[in-house]
Amino acid sequence: LVDHAKLGGRLWLALAQVSYADEGREIYVLPLQVAGEREAAQVAGDFPDRLLARVRTPEGEGLLYDALVDRTACATLLAAMADQRRFATGQRCELRSIAVGSFALVQGQEAASASIRQLAVEQSNTSVVVGDAYILKLFRRLETGPNPDLVIGRYLTERTGFTEIAPVAGALSYHGQQIQGGTVAMLQDFVANEGDGWKWFLERLRGEEVG
C-alpha cells in the first residue's frame, strides 16, 4: 500500500503497488468502503464477492469492501467532481477532481441521489451507470499522465461541436511523486446501446467458418 486518501463519509481511495518477479511494478486503484456493525450483515448478504476484510469501527466490528457497489460511495465521487474538490493523501500528494461542460454542482447533487448499477462487461476497468444519466468509469491501473479516453473525450466535448460521442462530465486524477496527473476516474453522459464493440467482435469471430 503506497498511498491513500479519505474522500468523505466512509469512502477511501487506496493505491497498491504490485511488484513482479521480473522487477516490473504497477500501481492499482482500490476504492474502499467501510460498513459499520449495523450495516455489515446487509452488505455481507448483498455483496458477498466484494468483501475484503473484517475491521474494527467505533460502532464495533465492521466490513471493508469494494466501494463501487455502494450508492453512497458513488454519490461521494460524483459530488467531489461536481464541486471540483481536492483531497490530500497520506503521502502528501493530492487527488484533484474537475467538472467538465454542464456538469456543475446542481447536476452533481441530482445525480448523487440516483440509483446505480455496475456493468457486467469484460474489461480491465469498472463502470457504473448512475441513474441512466451518467456512467462512472474507474481506471484500475494507474499510470502517469491523463488517460487517452479522457484527453480525447474532453477535447471533443469542450472544443468542438462533434456530438457523436458520450460527452465527458468530470474526472478525478492523482498527483504524486511516482504518478503525476494519472487519471483515476472519468464521468461521462450515459448513452444507451445494445452492447459494446468487444462483445460484437467476439460474436463475429465465433460466427466465422474455419477452412
PDB file of C-alpha atoms in Angstrom:
ATOM      1  CA  LEU A   1       0.000   0.000   0.000  1.00  0.00           C
ATOM      2  CA  VAL A   2       1.745   3.160  -1.204  1.00  0.00           C
ATOM      3  CA  ASP A   3      -0.845   5.899  -0.587  1.00  0.00           C
ATOM      4  CA  HIS A   4      -4.432   6.557   0.475  1.00  0.00           C
ATOM      5  CA  ALA A   5      -6.967   9.351   0.913  1.00  0.00           C
ATOM      6  CA  LYS A   6     -10.342   9.736   2.585  1.00  0.00           C
ATOM      7  CA  LEU A   7     -12.922  11.137   0.168  1.00  0.00           C
ATOM      8  CA  GLY A   8     -15.754  11.598   2.623  1.00  0.00           C
ATOM      9  CA  GLY A   9     -18.006   9.509   4.847  1.00  0.00           C
ATOM     10  CA  ARG A  10     -16.544   6.011   4.962  1.00  0.00           C
ATOM     11  CA  LEU A  11     -15.099   6.101   1.461  1.00  0.00           C
ATOM     12  CA  TRP A  12     -11.349   5.706   0.988  1.00  0.00           C
ATOM     13  CA  LEU A  13      -9.201   5.526  -2.114  1.00  0.00           C
ATOM     14  CA  ALA A  14      -6.067   3.409  -1.735  1.00  0.00           C
ATOM     15  CA  LEU A  15      -3.155   2.835  -4.120  1.00  0.00           C
ATOM     16  CA  ALA A  16      -1.493  -0.571  -4.074  1.00  0.00           C
ATOM     17  CA  GLN A  17       1.842  -1.276  -5.737  1.00  0.00           C
ATOM     18  CA  VAL A  18       2.291  -4.719  -7.249  1.00  0.00           C
ATOM     19  CA  SER A  19       5.863  -5.965  -7.785  1.00  0.00           C
ATOM     20  CA  TYR A  20       6.610  -8.794 -10.209  1.00  0.00           C
ATOM     21  CA  ALA A  21       9.383 -11.378 -10.382  1.00  0.00           C
ATOM     22  CA  ASP A  22      10.950  -9.602 -13.366  1.00  0.00           C
ATOM     23  CA  GLU A  23      11.200  -6.442 -11.195  1.00  0.00           C
ATOM     24  CA  GLY A  24       8.364  -4.723 -13.032  1.00  0.00           C
ATOM     25  CA  ARG A  25       5.931  -2.677 -10.954  1.00  0.00           C
ATOM     26  CA  GLU A  26       2.361  -1.419 -11.397  1.00  0.00           C
ATOM     27  CA  ILE A  27       0.061   0.667  -9.216  1.00  0.00           C
ATOM     28  CA  TYR A  28      -3.621  -0.187  -8.852  1.00  0.00           C
ATOM     29  CA  VAL A  29      -6.542   1.855  -7.535  1.00  0.00           C
ATOM     30  CA  LEU A  30      -8.651   0.384  -4.729  1.00  0.00           C
ATOM     31  CA  PRO A  31     -11.904   2.214  -3.876  1.00  0.00           C
ATOM     32  CA  LEU A  32     -12.773   1.027  -0.363  1.00  0.00           C
ATOM     33  CA  GLN A  33     -15.880   1.496   1.768  1.00  0.00           C
ATOM     34  CA  VAL A  34     -16.341   0.648   5.451  1.00  0.00           C
ATOM     35  CA  ALA A  35     -19.625  -0.777   6.719  1.00  0.00           C
ATOM     36  CA  GLY A  36     -20.302  -0.290  10.418  1.00  0.00           C
ATOM     37  CA  GLU A  37     -21.641  -3.039  12.645  1.00  0.00           C
ATOM     38  CA  ARG A  38     -25.271  -2.163  11.873  1.00  0.00           C
ATOM     39  CA  GLU A  39     -24.791  -2.344   8.084  1.00  0.00           C
ATOM     40  CA  ALA A  40     -22.294  -5.226   7.998  1.00  0.00           C
ATOM     41  CA  ALA A  41     -24.822  -8.065   7.814  1.00  0.00           C
ATOM     42  CA  GLN A  42     -26.707  -6.470   4.918  1.00  0.00           C
ATOM     43  CA  VAL A  43     -23.509  -5.719   2.996  1.00  0.00           C
ATOM     44  CA  ALA A  44     -22.309  -9.296   3.504  1.00  0.00           C
ATOM     45  CA  GLY A  45     -25.621 -10.614   2.204  1.00  0.00           C
ATOM     46  CA  ASP A  46     -25.871  -8.274  -0.784  1.00  0.00           C
ATOM     47  CA  PHE A  47     -22.222  -8.292  -1.922  1.00  0.00           C
ATOM     48  CA  PRO A  48     -20.504 -11.471  -0.650  1.00  0.00           C
ATOM     49  CA  ASP A  49     -17.973 -11.438  -3.515  1.00  0.00           C
ATOM     50  CA  ARG A  50     -16.884  -7.837  -2.787  1.00  0.00           C
ATOM     51  CA  LEU A  51     -15.834  -8.298   0.855  1.00  0.00           C
ATOM     52  CA  LEU A  52     -12.160  -7.761   1.678  1.00  0.00           C
ATOM     53  CA  ALA A  53     -11.718  -7.875   5.444  1.00  0.00           C
ATOM     54  CA  ARG A  54     -13.340  -7.545   8.830  1.00  0.00           C
ATOM     55  CA  VAL A  55     -12.340  -4.315  10.583  1.00  0.00           C
ATOM     56  CA  ARG A  56     -12.915  -2.569  13.862  1.00  0.00           C
ATOM     57  CA  THR A  57     -15.028   0.596  13.775  1.00  0.00           C
ATOM     58  CA  PRO A  58     -16.228   2.935  16.544  1.00  0.00           C
ATOM     59  CA  GLU A  59     -19.538   1.044  16.388  1.00  0.00           C
ATOM     60  CA  GLY A  60     -17.939  -2.372  16.702  1.00  0.00           C
ATOM     61  CA  GLU A  61     -16.898  -4.965  14.130  1.00  0.00           C
ATOM     62  CA  GLY A  62     -17.431  -3.857  10.537  1.00  0.00           C
ATOM     63  CA  LEU A  63     -16.515  -4.833   7.000  1.00  0.00           C
ATOM     64  CA  LEU A  64     -14.167  -3.424   4.365  1.00  0.00           C
ATOM     65  CA  TYR A  65     -15.492  -3.910   0.820  1.00  0.00           C
ATOM     66  CA  ASP A  66     -15.313  -2.704  -2.797  1.00  0.00           C
ATOM     67  CA  ALA A  67     -16.841   0.779  -2.723  1.00  0.00           C
ATOM     68  CA  LEU A  68     -18.247   0.852  -6.259  1.00  0.00           C
ATOM     69  CA  VAL A  69     -21.148  -1.431  -5.373  1.00  0.00           C
ATOM     70  CA  ASP A  70     -22.319   1.176  -2.851  1.00  0.00           C
ATOM     71  CA  ARG A  71     -24.611   4.019  -3.967  1.00  0.00           C
ATOM     72  CA  THR A  72     -23.391   6.457  -1.309  1.00  0.00           C
ATOM     73  CA  ALA A  73     -19.759   5.888  -2.327  1.00  0.00           C
ATOM     74  CA  CYS A  74     -20.540   6.626  -5.985  1.00  0.00           C
ATOM     75  CA  ALA A  75     -22.524   9.676  -4.875  1.00  0.00           C
ATOM     76  CA  THR A  76     -19.475  10.925  -2.971  1.00  0.00           C
ATOM     77  CA  LEU A  77     -17.315  10.613  -6.097  1.00  0.00           C
ATOM     78  CA  LEU A  78     -19.858  12.460  -8.237  1.00  0.00           C
ATOM     79  CA  ALA A  79     -20.272  15.224  -5.664  1.00  0.00           C
ATOM     80  CA  ALA A  80     -16.484  15.653  -5.499  1.00  0.00           C
ATOM     81  CA  MET A  81     -16.296  16.111  -9.271  1.00  0.00           C
ATOM     82  CA  ALA A  82     -19.250  18.494  -9.381  1.00  0.00           C
ATOM     83  CA  ASP A  83     -17.733  20.619  -6.612  1.00  0.00           C
ATOM     84  CA  GLN A  84     -14.197  20.257  -8.057  1.00  0.00           C
ATOM     85  CA  ARG A  85     -12.740  19.249  -4.705  1.00  0.00           C
ATOM     86  CA  ARG A  86      -9.162  18.374  -3.845  1.00  0.00           C
ATOM     87  CA  PHE A  87      -8.059  15.764  -1.316  1.00  0.00           C
ATOM     88  CA  ALA A  88      -4.707  15.436   0.453  1.00  0.00           C
ATOM     89  CA  THR A  89      -3.300  11.910   0.660  1.00  0.00           C
ATOM     90  CA  GLY A  90      -1.303  10.165   3.337  1.00  0.00           C
ATOM     91  CA  GLN A  91       1.923  10.683   1.365  1.00  0.00           C
ATOM     92  CA  ARG A  92       1.359  14.443   0.972  1.00  0.00           C
ATOM     93  CA  CYS A  93       0.154  14.008  -2.584  1.00  0.00           C
ATOM     94  CA  GLU A  94      -3.179  15.141  -3.982  1.00  0.00           C
ATOM     95  CA  LEU A  95      -6.349  13.925  -5.675  1.00  0.00           C
ATOM     96  CA  ARG A  96      -7.951  16.571  -7.903  1.00  0.00           C
ATOM     97  CA  SER A  97     -11.455  16.472  -9.324  1.00  0.00           C
ATOM     98  CA  ILE A  98     -12.865  18.534 -12.167  1.00  0.00           C
ATOM     99  CA  ALA A  99     -16.276  19.221 -13.695  1.00  0.00           C
ATOM    100  CA  VAL A 100     -16.487  19.427 -17.480  1.00  0.00           C
ATOM    101  CA  GLY A 101     -19.136  21.062 -19.636  1.00  0.00           C
ATOM    102  CA  SER A 102     -22.510  21.458 -17.961  1.00  0.00           C
ATOM    103  CA  PHE A 103     -21.807  19.083 -15.077  1.00  0.00           C
ATOM    104  CA  ALA A 104     -21.847  21.511 -12.161  1.00  0.00           C
ATOM    105  CA  LEU A 105     -22.837  21.337  -8.508  1.00  0.00           C
ATOM    106  CA  VAL A 106     -26.583  21.221  -9.173  1.00  0.00           C
ATOM    107  CA  GLN A 107     -26.359  18.346 -11.661  1.00  0.00           C
ATOM    108  CA  GLY A 108     -23.922  16.575  -9.369  1.00  0.00           C
ATOM    109  CA  GLN A 109     -26.314  16.720  -6.437  1.00  0.00           C
ATOM    110  CA  GLU A 110     -29.148  15.366  -8.568  1.00  0.00           C
ATOM    111  CA  ALA A 111     -27.004  12.535  -9.914  1.00  0.00           C
ATOM    112  CA  ALA A 112     -25.754  11.693  -6.434  1.00  0.00           C
ATOM    113  CA  SER A 113     -29.273  10.735  -5.336  1.00  0.00           C
ATOM    114  CA  ALA A 114     -29.853   8.392  -8.301  1.00  0.00           C
ATOM    115  CA  SER A 115     -29.704   4.608  -8.343  1.00  0.00           C
ATOM    116  CA  ILE A 116     -26.592   2.794  -9.586  1.00  0.00           C
ATOM    117  CA  ARG A 117     -25.812  -0.417 -11.437  1.00  0.00           C
ATOM    118  CA  GLN A 118     -22.443  -1.867 -12.286  1.00  0.00           C
ATOM    119  CA  LEU A 119     -21.904  -3.026 -15.856  1.00  0.00           C
ATOM    120  CA  ALA A 120     -21.049  -6.702 -16.216  1.00  0.00           C
ATOM    121  CA  VAL A 121     -18.745  -6.451 -19.219  1.00  0.00           C
ATOM    122  CA  GLU A 122     -15.308  -7.879 -19.895  1.00  0.00           C
ATOM    123  CA  GLN A 123     -12.867  -5.048 -19.290  1.00  0.00           C
ATOM    124  CA  SER A 124      -9.993  -4.111 -17.008  1.00  0.00           C
ATOM    125  CA  ASN A 125     -11.814  -1.085 -15.591  1.00  0.00           C
ATOM    126  CA  THR A 126     -15.008  -0.780 -13.569  1.00  0.00           C
ATOM    127  CA  SER A 127     -18.008   1.065 -14.993  1.00  0.00           C
ATOM    128  CA  VAL A 128     -21.080   2.122 -13.022  1.00  0.00           C
ATOM    129  CA  VAL A 129     -24.253   3.578 -14.556  1.00  0.00           C
ATOM    130  CA  VAL A 130     -25.737   6.335 -12.407  1.00  0.00           C
ATOM    131  CA  GLY A 131     -29.484   6.787 -12.823  1.00  0.00           C
ATOM    132  CA  ASP A 132     -29.270   6.114 -16.587  1.00  0.00           C
ATOM    133  CA  ALA A 133     -27.875   9.659 -16.893  1.00  0.00           C
ATOM    134  CA  TYR A 134     -24.122   9.192 -16.335  1.00  0.00           C
ATOM    135  CA  ILE A 135     -21.531   6.439 -16.486  1.00  0.00           C
ATOM    136  CA  LEU A 136     -18.668   6.460 -13.992  1.00  0.00           C
ATOM    137  CA  LYS A 137     -15.525   4.644 -15.124  1.00  0.00           C
ATOM    138  CA  LEU A 138     -12.778   3.824 -12.627  1.00  0.00           C
ATOM    139  CA  PHE A 139      -9.376   3.031 -14.155  1.00  0.00           C
ATOM    140  CA  ARG A 140      -7.963   0.233 -12.017  1.00  0.00           C
ATOM    141  CA  ARG A 141      -4.350   0.537 -13.200  1.00  0.00           C
ATOM    142  CA  LEU A 142      -2.877   3.968 -12.542  1.00  0.00           C
ATOM    143  CA  GLU A 143      -0.299   5.432 -14.913  1.00  0.00           C
ATOM    144  CA  THR A 144       1.435   8.791 -15.232  1.00  0.00           C
ATOM    145  CA  GLY A 145      -0.425  11.309 -17.372  1.00  0.00           C
ATOM    146  CA  PRO A 146      -4.085  11.599 -18.299  1.00  0.00           C
ATOM    147  CA  ASN A 147      -5.821   8.593 -19.814  1.00  0.00           C
ATOM    148  CA  PRO A 148      -6.325   8.907 -23.611  1.00  0.00           C
ATOM    149  CA  ASP A 149     -10.089   8.341 -23.133  1.00  0.00           C
ATOM    150  CA  LEU A 150     -10.232  11.493 -21.031  1.00  0.00           C
ATOM    151  CA  VAL A 151      -7.941  13.562 -23.260  1.00  0.00           C
ATOM    152  CA  ILE A 152      -9.832  12.808 -26.479  1.00  0.00           C
ATOM    153  CA  GLY A 153     -13.272  12.929 -24.872  1.00  0.00           C
ATOM    154  CA  ARG A 154     -12.616  16.210 -23.127  1.00  0.00           C
ATOM    155  CA  TYR A 155     -11.240  17.821 -26.281  1.00  0.00           C
ATOM    156  CA  LEU A 156     -14.278  16.798 -28.320  1.00  0.00           C
ATOM    157  CA  THR A 157     -16.636  17.867 -25.523  1.00  0.00           C
ATOM    158  CA  GLU A 158     -15.140  21.285 -24.829  1.00  0.00           C
ATOM    159  CA  ARG A 159     -13.545  22.411 -28.079  1.00  0.00           C
ATOM    160  CA  THR A 160     -15.609  21.003 -30.933  1.00  0.00           C
ATOM    161  CA  GLY A 161     -19.221  20.693 -31.966  1.00  0.00           C
ATOM    162  CA  PHE A 162     -18.873  16.938 -32.501  1.00  0.00           C
ATOM    163  CA  THR A 163     -21.881  15.167 -30.981  1.00  0.00           C
ATOM    164  CA  GLU A 164     -21.261  11.505 -31.885  1.00  0.00           C
ATOM    165  CA  ILE A 165     -19.612  10.708 -28.542  1.00  0.00           C
ATOM    166  CA  ALA A 166     -20.651  10.436 -24.909  1.00  0.00           C
ATOM    167  CA  PRO A 167     -19.646  13.880 -23.545  1.00  0.00           C
ATOM    168  CA  VAL A 168     -17.206  13.982 -20.638  1.00  0.00           C
ATOM    169  CA  ALA A 169     -18.766  15.387 -17.459  1.00  0.00           C
ATOM    170  CA  GLY A 170     -15.983  15.098 -14.872  1.00  0.00           C
ATOM    171  CA  ALA A 171     -12.785  13.380 -13.795  1.00  0.00           C
ATOM    172  CA  LEU A 172     -10.572  12.555 -10.817  1.00  0.00           C
ATOM    173  CA  SER A 173      -6.768  12.495 -11.086  1.00  0.00           C
ATOM    174  CA  TYR A 174      -3.820  11.647  -8.821  1.00  0.00           C
ATOM    175  CA  HIS A 175      -0.796  13.912  -8.495  1.00  0.00           C
ATOM    176  CA  GLY A 176       2.135  12.378  -6.635  1.00  0.00           C
ATOM    177  CA  GLN A 177       5.830  11.625  -6.781  1.00  0.00           C
ATOM    178  CA  GLN A 178       5.637   8.340  -8.706  1.00  0.00           C
ATOM    179  CA  ILE A 179       2.465   9.115 -10.650  1.00  0.00           C
ATOM    180  CA  GLN A 180       1.860  12.647 -11.936  1.00  0.00           C
ATOM    181  CA  GLY A 181      -1.575  13.521 -13.260  1.00  0.00           C
ATOM    182  CA  GLY A 182      -2.777   9.923 -13.600  1.00  0.00           C
ATOM    183  CA  THR A 183      -6.488   9.541 -14.331  1.00  0.00           C
ATOM    184  CA  VAL A 184      -8.294   7.690 -11.540  1.00  0.00           C
ATOM    185  CA  ALA A 185     -11.878   8.052 -12.755  1.00  0.00           C
ATOM    186  CA  MET A 186     -13.890   9.641 -15.546  1.00  0.00           C
ATOM    187  CA  LEU A 187     -17.576  10.568 -15.714  1.00  0.00           C
ATOM    188  CA  GLN A 188     -19.492  10.699 -18.998  1.00  0.00           C
ATOM    189  CA  ASP A 189     -23.081  11.096 -20.122  1.00  0.00           C
ATOM    190  CA  PHE A 190     -24.656   7.655 -20.413  1.00  0.00           C
ATOM    191  CA  VAL A 191     -25.717   6.616 -23.901  1.00  0.00           C
ATOM    192  CA  ALA A 192     -27.921   3.515 -24.019  1.00  0.00           C
ATOM    193  CA  ASN A 193     -26.837   0.869 -26.542  1.00  0.00           C
ATOM    194  CA  GLU A 194     -27.290  -2.783 -27.426  1.00  0.00           C
ATOM    195  CA  GLY A 195     -23.822  -3.917 -26.412  1.00  0.00           C
ATOM    196  CA  ASP A 196     -20.174  -2.983 -26.840  1.00  0.00           C
ATOM    197  CA  GLY A 197     -17.536  -3.281 -29.539  1.00  0.00           C
ATOM    198  CA  TRP A 198     -15.647  -6.094 -27.792  1.00  0.00           C
ATOM    199  CA  LYS A 199     -18.764  -8.255 -27.486  1.00  0.00           C
ATOM    200  CA  TRP A 200     -19.679  -7.562 -31.125  1.00  0.00           C
ATOM    201  CA  PHE A 201     -16.184  -8.543 -32.282  1.00  0.00           C
ATOM    202  CA  LEU A 202     -16.225 -11.830 -30.319  1.00  0.00           C
ATOM    203  CA  GLU A 203     -19.619 -12.696 -31.766  1.00  0.00           C
ATOM    204  CA  ARG A 204     -18.309 -12.094 -35.303  1.00  0.00           C
ATOM    205  CA  LEU A 205     -15.299 -14.344 -34.598  1.00  0.00           C
ATOM    206  CA  ARG A 206     -17.461 -17.164 -33.275  1.00  0.00           C
ATOM    207  CA  GLY A 207     -19.637 -16.909 -36.378  1.00  0.00           C
ATOM    208  CA  GLU A 208     -16.750 -17.385 -38.813  1.00  0.00           C
ATOM    209  CA  GLU A 209     -16.284 -20.696 -40.612  1.00  0.00           C
ATOM    210  CA  VAL A 210     -12.764 -22.088 -40.481  1.00  0.00           C
ATOM    211  CA  GLY A 211     -11.192 -23.786 -43.511  1.00  0.00           C
TER     212      GLY A 211
END
